[in-house]
Amino acid sequence: MLRIHFTVDDATKVRVVVLGPLAELQMSFNRLQRPRTRTLFDPWRTPTADGARALSPDVGGIARYIASSSGHVDLFTLVGSTDDYAEAVDRLCRVPAGPLRHEFAFAPTVAGVRAGWIGDFAHGDRAARQRLTNALANYHAVAIKPYWSRIRALLDNERATRIDVMATHGLDAMLAGLAPALHWRSPVLEVPGYLSPNRSVGSTVTDVHLKGRGLVLAPSLFSNADPGLFIPWNDDPALLIYAVDLDAPAALRLWRRTDEPGERALAALLGATRAAALHVIADGCTTTELAHRIGISPGGASQHATVLREAGLVVSRRHRNTVRHSLTGLGTGLLNAT
């Protein structure tokens, strides 16, 4: 078990963020390399595995290097939170040499990989940087980009829910609501079954004292079932990544591609923008979030939400100065039927 100890200072520095597509890309390697029994990720895993096999062998080498079962390199602790994939890669390439080499040193020794070109990236080799960024971009185009708007909506909704609980009922209620994966017993956040740094699971308790640096909570779609704690190389807050719940209806919406026949039919029925709005609202959102996710003005988002609401597909609830939208049963049925 991991026990994270909070001070009063730490409690004032708790935040909830969405790390972005590079973090989800890295964690998706685990899902791809170590499939369990049939899961809700199968509709993603099958086309992604097929697509990845057509890519350069560099992709497989990177997957084994940064997401091995015996150790891993945490690119997201070097990059931080960003919704833009290109910006994330640019940040990665600008990480100072010291922190970069320190993080890459956590990679396990894998025959033909550790001593090869990937490790050279941490030492500033330009050819290695080009190979790594090209391979990541190719994998991103297959595994993350086709689904990112929906993944982002799912993660944004989780973040908004946690922030709303914290604002309305306080930090205690928000942390307590993370159960069963996490247990909050003020002033300690417990992570049962935590995989310790020596890679063994047992009854040993690992205590981490934040000492005023604070904690960032990051929901993730592709993370493993067990939450993971990451301590950045600088004085930034500690990072705790936990998996969001994914049920069958959400998975059905999540893994659809816009070029599928059902999606084209929905766009023809409602219009492309309104169909996109219906998908975003499926995971719950405010008018501002809806506008941001489909790339239109807040006024335009409000008009589309109004049309969908008048058609009986959406319900909108006002809380103070914010209007939050969700699907009705009819809206869910229409979305799942396409």
Coordinates of C-alpha atoms in Angstrom, one line a residue:
M1 CA 0.0 0.0 0.0
L2 CA 1.1 3.6 -0.8
R3 CA 0.2 6.2 1.8
I4 CA 0.5 9.9 0.6
H5 CA 0.7 12.3 3.6
F6 CA -0.8 15.8 3.2
T7 CA 0.0 18.9 5.1
V8 CA -2.3 21.9 5.2
D9 CA -0.1 23.5 2.5
D10 CA -0.5 20.4 0.3
A11 CA -4.3 20.5 0.7
T12 CA -4.4 24.0 -0.8
K13 CA -2.4 22.9 -3.8
V14 CA -4.5 19.9 -5.0
R15 CA -5.5 20.3 -8.7
V16 CA -7.1 18.0 -11.3
V17 CA -5.7 18.1 -14.8
V18 CA -5.9 16.3 -18.1
L19 CA -2.4 15.4 -19.1
G20 CA -3.1 15.3 -22.9
P21 CA -2.5 13.1 -25.9
L22 CA 1.2 12.3 -25.3
A23 CA 0.5 10.9 -21.9
E24 CA -2.4 8.8 -23.2
L25 CA -0.2 7.6 -26.1
Q26 CA 2.5 6.3 -23.8
M27 CA 0.0 4.6 -21.5
S28 CA -1.7 3.1 -24.5
F29 CA 1.4 1.0 -25.2
N30 CA 0.7 -0.9 -22.0
R31 CA -2.9 -1.7 -23.2
L32 CA -1.5 -2.8 -26.6
Q33 CA 1.4 -4.9 -25.4
R34 CA -0.3 -6.6 -22.5
P35 CA -3.9 -7.3 -23.4
R36 CA -5.9 -9.0 -20.7
T37 CA -9.1 -11.0 -21.3
R38 CA -11.7 -9.5 -23.6
T39 CA -12.3 -5.9 -22.5
L40 CA -14.0 -2.7 -23.5
F41 CA -10.7 -1.7 -25.2
D42 CA -10.9 -4.4 -27.8
P43 CA -12.6 -2.2 -30.5
W44 CA -9.6 0.1 -30.1
R45 CA -6.9 -2.6 -29.7
T46 CA -7.7 -4.6 -32.9
P47 CA -7.5 -1.8 -35.5
T48 CA -4.6 -0.1 -33.6
A49 CA -2.5 -3.4 -33.5
D50 CA -3.3 -3.9 -37.2
G51 CA -2.2 -0.3 -38.0
A52 CA 0.9 -0.5 -35.8
R53 CA 2.1 -3.6 -37.6
A54 CA 2.3 -1.5 -40.8
L55 CA 4.5 1.1 -39.1
S56 CA 8.2 1.2 -38.8
P57 CA 9.8 -1.3 -36.3
D58 CA 10.9 1.8 -34.4
V59 CA 7.4 2.0 -32.9
G60 CA 7.8 -1.4 -31.3
G61 CA 11.2 -0.5 -30.1
I62 CA 9.9 2.6 -28.4
A63 CA 7.0 0.7 -26.9
R64 CA 9.4 -1.8 -25.3
Y65 CA 11.7 0.9 -24.1
I66 CA 9.3 3.4 -22.5
A67 CA 6.5 1.0 -21.4
S68 CA 8.2 -2.3 -20.4
S69 CA 6.6 -4.5 -17.8
S70 CA 9.8 -4.2 -15.8
G71 CA 10.3 -0.5 -15.9
H72 CA 9.3 2.6 -17.8
V73 CA 10.3 6.1 -18.9
D74 CA 7.6 8.6 -17.9
L75 CA 7.5 11.1 -20.7
F76 CA 4.5 13.0 -19.3
T77 CA 6.5 13.9 -16.1
L78 CA 9.0 15.7 -18.4
V79 CA 6.4 17.4 -20.6
G80 CA 3.5 18.3 -18.2
S81 CA -0.1 18.9 -19.2
T82 CA -0.9 20.0 -22.8
D83 CA -3.9 19.3 -25.1
D84 CA -1.8 19.8 -28.2
Y85 CA 0.3 16.8 -29.4
A86 CA 2.8 18.9 -31.4
E87 CA 3.4 21.2 -28.4
A88 CA 4.0 18.1 -26.2
V89 CA 6.6 16.7 -28.5
D90 CA 8.2 20.1 -28.8
R91 CA 8.5 20.3 -25.0
L92 CA 9.9 16.9 -24.9
C93 CA 12.7 17.8 -27.3
R94 CA 13.5 20.9 -25.2
V95 CA 13.8 19.2 -21.8
P96 CA 17.2 19.9 -20.3
A97 CA 19.8 17.1 -20.7
G98 CA 20.1 16.4 -17.0
P99 CA 16.4 15.6 -16.3
L100 CA 16.1 13.8 -19.6
R101 CA 19.0 11.4 -18.9
H102 CA 17.8 10.9 -15.3
E103 CA 14.4 9.8 -16.5
F104 CA 15.7 7.6 -19.3
A105 CA 17.9 5.9 -16.8
F106 CA 14.7 4.2 -15.4
A107 CA 14.3 2.2 -18.6
P108 CA 15.0 -1.5 -18.2
T109 CA 17.8 -3.2 -20.0
V110 CA 16.2 -4.7 -23.1
A111 CA 18.3 -6.5 -25.6
G112 CA 18.8 -4.5 -28.8
V113 CA 16.9 -1.5 -27.4
R114 CA 18.6 0.0 -24.3
A115 CA 22.0 0.2 -26.0
G116 CA 20.6 1.3 -29.3
W117 CA 19.4 4.6 -30.8
I118 CA 16.5 5.4 -28.4
G119 CA 18.9 5.9 -25.5
D120 CA 20.9 8.3 -27.7
F121 CA 17.9 10.6 -27.6
A122 CA 18.6 11.5 -24.0
H123 CA 22.1 12.5 -25.0
G124 CA 21.0 15.0 -27.6
D125 CA 21.6 12.9 -30.7
R126 CA 19.7 14.7 -33.5
A127 CA 19.2 11.5 -35.6
A128 CA 17.7 9.7 -32.6
R129 CA 15.4 12.7 -31.9
Q130 CA 14.2 12.6 -35.5
R131 CA 13.6 8.8 -35.4
L132 CA 11.8 9.0 -32.1
T133 CA 9.5 11.9 -33.0
N134 CA 8.7 10.4 -36.3
A135 CA 7.8 7.0 -34.8
L136 CA 5.7 8.6 -32.1
A137 CA 3.9 10.7 -34.6
N138 CA 3.1 7.7 -36.8
Y139 CA 1.7 5.7 -33.8
H140 CA -0.2 8.8 -32.6
A141 CA -2.0 9.0 -36.0
V142 CA -3.1 5.4 -35.7
A143 CA -3.8 5.0 -31.9
I144 CA -4.8 8.3 -30.5
K145 CA -5.7 11.0 -33.1
P146 CA -8.8 9.3 -34.5
Y147 CA -10.3 9.1 -31.0
W148 CA -8.8 12.1 -29.3
S149 CA -11.8 14.5 -29.3
R150 CA -13.9 11.9 -27.6
I151 CA -11.2 10.8 -25.2
R152 CA -10.6 14.4 -24.3
A153 CA -14.4 14.9 -23.7
L154 CA -14.4 11.8 -21.4
L155 CA -11.4 13.1 -19.4
D156 CA -12.7 16.7 -19.3
N157 CA -16.0 15.4 -17.9
E158 CA -14.2 13.5 -15.1
R159 CA -12.1 16.5 -14.3
A160 CA -15.1 18.8 -14.2
T161 CA -17.0 16.4 -11.9
R162 CA -14.1 16.3 -9.4
I163 CA -13.7 20.1 -9.5
D164 CA -17.4 20.6 -9.0
V165 CA -17.5 18.2 -6.0
M166 CA -14.4 20.0 -4.5
A167 CA -16.0 23.4 -5.0
T168 CA -19.3 22.4 -3.6
H169 CA -18.5 19.9 -0.8
G170 CA -14.7 20.4 -0.2
L171 CA -11.5 18.5 -0.7
D172 CA -12.5 15.7 1.8
A173 CA -15.5 14.9 -0.3
M174 CA -13.6 15.0 -3.6
L175 CA -10.8 12.7 -2.4
A176 CA -13.3 10.4 -0.7
G177 CA -15.2 10.1 -4.0
L178 CA -12.1 8.5 -5.7
A179 CA -12.9 5.2 -4.0
P180 CA -12.5 2.2 -4.6
A181 CA -9.2 2.8 -6.3
L182 CA -8.1 5.3 -3.6
H183 CA -9.0 5.7 0.1
W184 CA -9.0 9.0 1.8
R185 CA -8.4 9.0 5.6
S186 CA -7.5 12.6 6.3
P187 CA -4.7 13.6 6.1
V188 CA -3.6 10.5 4.3
L189 CA -4.5 9.3 0.8
E190 CA -4.1 5.5 0.5
V191 CA -3.4 3.6 -2.7
P192 CA -4.1 -0.1 -2.0
G193 CA -2.1 -2.7 -3.9
Y194 CA 0.4 -0.1 -5.0
L195 CA 3.3 -1.5 -7.0
S196 CA 6.4 -0.5 -5.1
P197 CA 9.6 0.7 -6.8
N198 CA 11.2 -2.7 -6.4
R199 CA 8.3 -4.0 -8.6
S200 CA 6.9 -6.3 -6.0
V201 CA 3.5 -6.3 -4.4
G202 CA 3.0 -7.2 -0.8
S203 CA 1.9 -6.0 2.6
T204 CA 4.7 -3.4 2.8
V205 CA 3.5 0.2 3.2
T206 CA 5.3 2.9 1.3
D207 CA 4.9 6.4 2.9
V208 CA 5.3 9.5 0.8
H209 CA 5.3 12.9 2.5
L210 CA 4.4 15.7 0.1
K211 CA 6.0 18.3 2.4
G212 CA 4.1 21.2 0.8
R213 CA 4.7 20.5 -2.9
G214 CA 1.1 19.6 -3.4
L215 CA -0.6 16.9 -5.6
V216 CA -2.0 16.9 -9.1
L217 CA -4.7 14.3 -9.8
A218 CA -4.8 13.2 -13.5
P219 CA -7.6 11.0 -14.8
S220 CA -6.5 8.7 -17.7
L221 CA -8.3 6.4 -20.1
F222 CA -5.4 4.1 -20.9
S223 CA -3.7 3.9 -17.5
N224 CA -3.6 0.6 -15.7
A225 CA -6.2 -0.2 -13.1
D226 CA -3.8 0.7 -10.3
P227 CA -3.1 4.4 -9.7
G228 CA 0.5 5.5 -10.1
L229 CA 2.4 8.2 -8.3
F230 CA 5.1 10.1 -10.1
I231 CA 7.5 12.6 -8.6
P232 CA 8.7 15.2 -11.2
W233 CA 12.4 16.0 -11.6
N234 CA 11.8 19.6 -10.4
D235 CA 9.8 21.1 -7.5
D236 CA 6.5 20.7 -9.2
P237 CA 3.6 18.9 -7.4
A238 CA 3.6 15.2 -7.3
L239 CA 1.4 13.5 -9.9
L240 CA -1.2 10.8 -9.2
I241 CA -2.7 9.2 -12.3
Y242 CA -5.9 7.1 -11.9
A243 CA -8.1 5.3 -14.4
V244 CA -11.5 6.6 -15.3
D245 CA -14.4 4.3 -15.3
L246 CA -15.5 3.1 -18.8
D247 CA -18.8 1.4 -19.3
A248 CA -20.2 -0.3 -22.4
P249 CA -22.2 2.6 -23.8
A250 CA -19.3 5.1 -23.3
A251 CA -16.9 2.6 -25.0
L252 CA -19.3 2.2 -27.9
R253 CA -19.3 6.0 -28.5
L254 CA -15.6 6.3 -27.8
W255 CA -14.2 3.9 -30.4
R256 CA -16.3 4.9 -33.3
R257 CA -14.4 6.6 -36.1
T258 CA -15.9 9.5 -38.1
D259 CA -15.6 7.6 -41.4
E260 CA -17.8 4.7 -40.3
P261 CA -21.2 4.4 -42.1
G262 CA -23.2 5.0 -38.9
E263 CA -21.3 8.2 -38.2
R264 CA -21.8 9.5 -41.7
A265 CA -25.5 8.8 -41.4
L266 CA -25.7 10.7 -38.1
A267 CA -23.9 13.6 -39.6
A268 CA -26.3 13.6 -42.6
L269 CA -29.3 13.5 -40.3
L270 CA -28.2 16.2 -37.9
G271 CA -25.5 18.1 -39.7
A272 CA -21.8 17.5 -39.1
T273 CA -21.4 20.1 -36.4
R274 CA -24.5 19.1 -34.5
A275 CA -23.6 15.5 -34.7
A276 CA -20.2 16.4 -33.2
A277 CA -22.0 18.3 -30.5
L278 CA -24.1 15.3 -29.6
H279 CA -21.0 13.2 -29.2
V280 CA -19.4 15.8 -26.9
I281 CA -22.5 16.2 -24.8
A282 CA -22.7 12.4 -24.4
D283 CA -19.9 12.7 -21.8
G284 CA -21.4 15.8 -20.2
C285 CA -20.1 19.3 -20.7
T286 CA -20.8 23.0 -20.3
T287 CA -21.6 25.4 -23.2
T288 CA -18.0 26.7 -23.0
E289 CA -16.5 23.2 -23.1
L290 CA -18.8 22.3 -26.0
A291 CA -17.6 25.3 -28.0
H292 CA -13.9 24.5 -27.3
R293 CA -14.2 20.8 -28.2
I294 CA -15.9 21.3 -31.5
G295 CA -14.1 24.6 -32.4
I296 CA -17.0 27.0 -32.6
S297 CA -18.0 30.2 -30.7
P298 CA -19.9 29.9 -27.4
G299 CA -22.9 31.5 -29.0
G300 CA -22.9 28.9 -31.8
A301 CA -22.5 26.1 -29.2
S302 CA -25.5 27.5 -27.3
Q303 CA -27.6 27.5 -30.4
H304 CA -26.7 23.9 -31.3
A305 CA -27.5 22.8 -27.7
T306 CA -30.8 24.6 -27.9
V307 CA -31.8 22.8 -31.1
L308 CA -30.8 19.4 -29.7
R309 CA -32.7 20.2 -26.5
E310 CA -35.8 21.2 -28.3
A311 CA -35.6 17.9 -30.3
G312 CA -35.6 16.0 -27.0
L313 CA -32.0 14.7 -27.4
V314 CA -30.4 16.9 -24.7
V315 CA -31.2 18.2 -21.3
S316 CA -29.5 21.3 -19.9
R317 CA -29.3 22.3 -16.2
R318 CA -28.1 25.6 -14.9
H319 CA -25.9 25.9 -11.9
R320 CA -25.1 29.5 -10.9
N321 CA -23.5 31.0 -14.1
T322 CA -22.9 27.7 -15.8
V323 CA -25.2 25.6 -18.0
R324 CA -24.3 21.9 -18.1
H325 CA -25.6 19.6 -20.9
S326 CA -26.2 15.9 -20.9
L327 CA -28.1 13.4 -23.2
T328 CA -31.6 12.3 -22.7
G329 CA -32.5 8.6 -23.1
L330 CA -33.6 9.4 -26.7
G331 CA -30.3 11.1 -27.4
T332 CA -28.3 8.2 -26.0
G333 CA -30.4 5.8 -28.0
L334 CA -29.9 7.7 -31.3
L335 CA -26.1 7.9 -30.7
N336 CA -25.8 4.2 -29.8
A337 CA -28.0 3.1 -32.7
T338 CA -25.8 4.7 -35.5

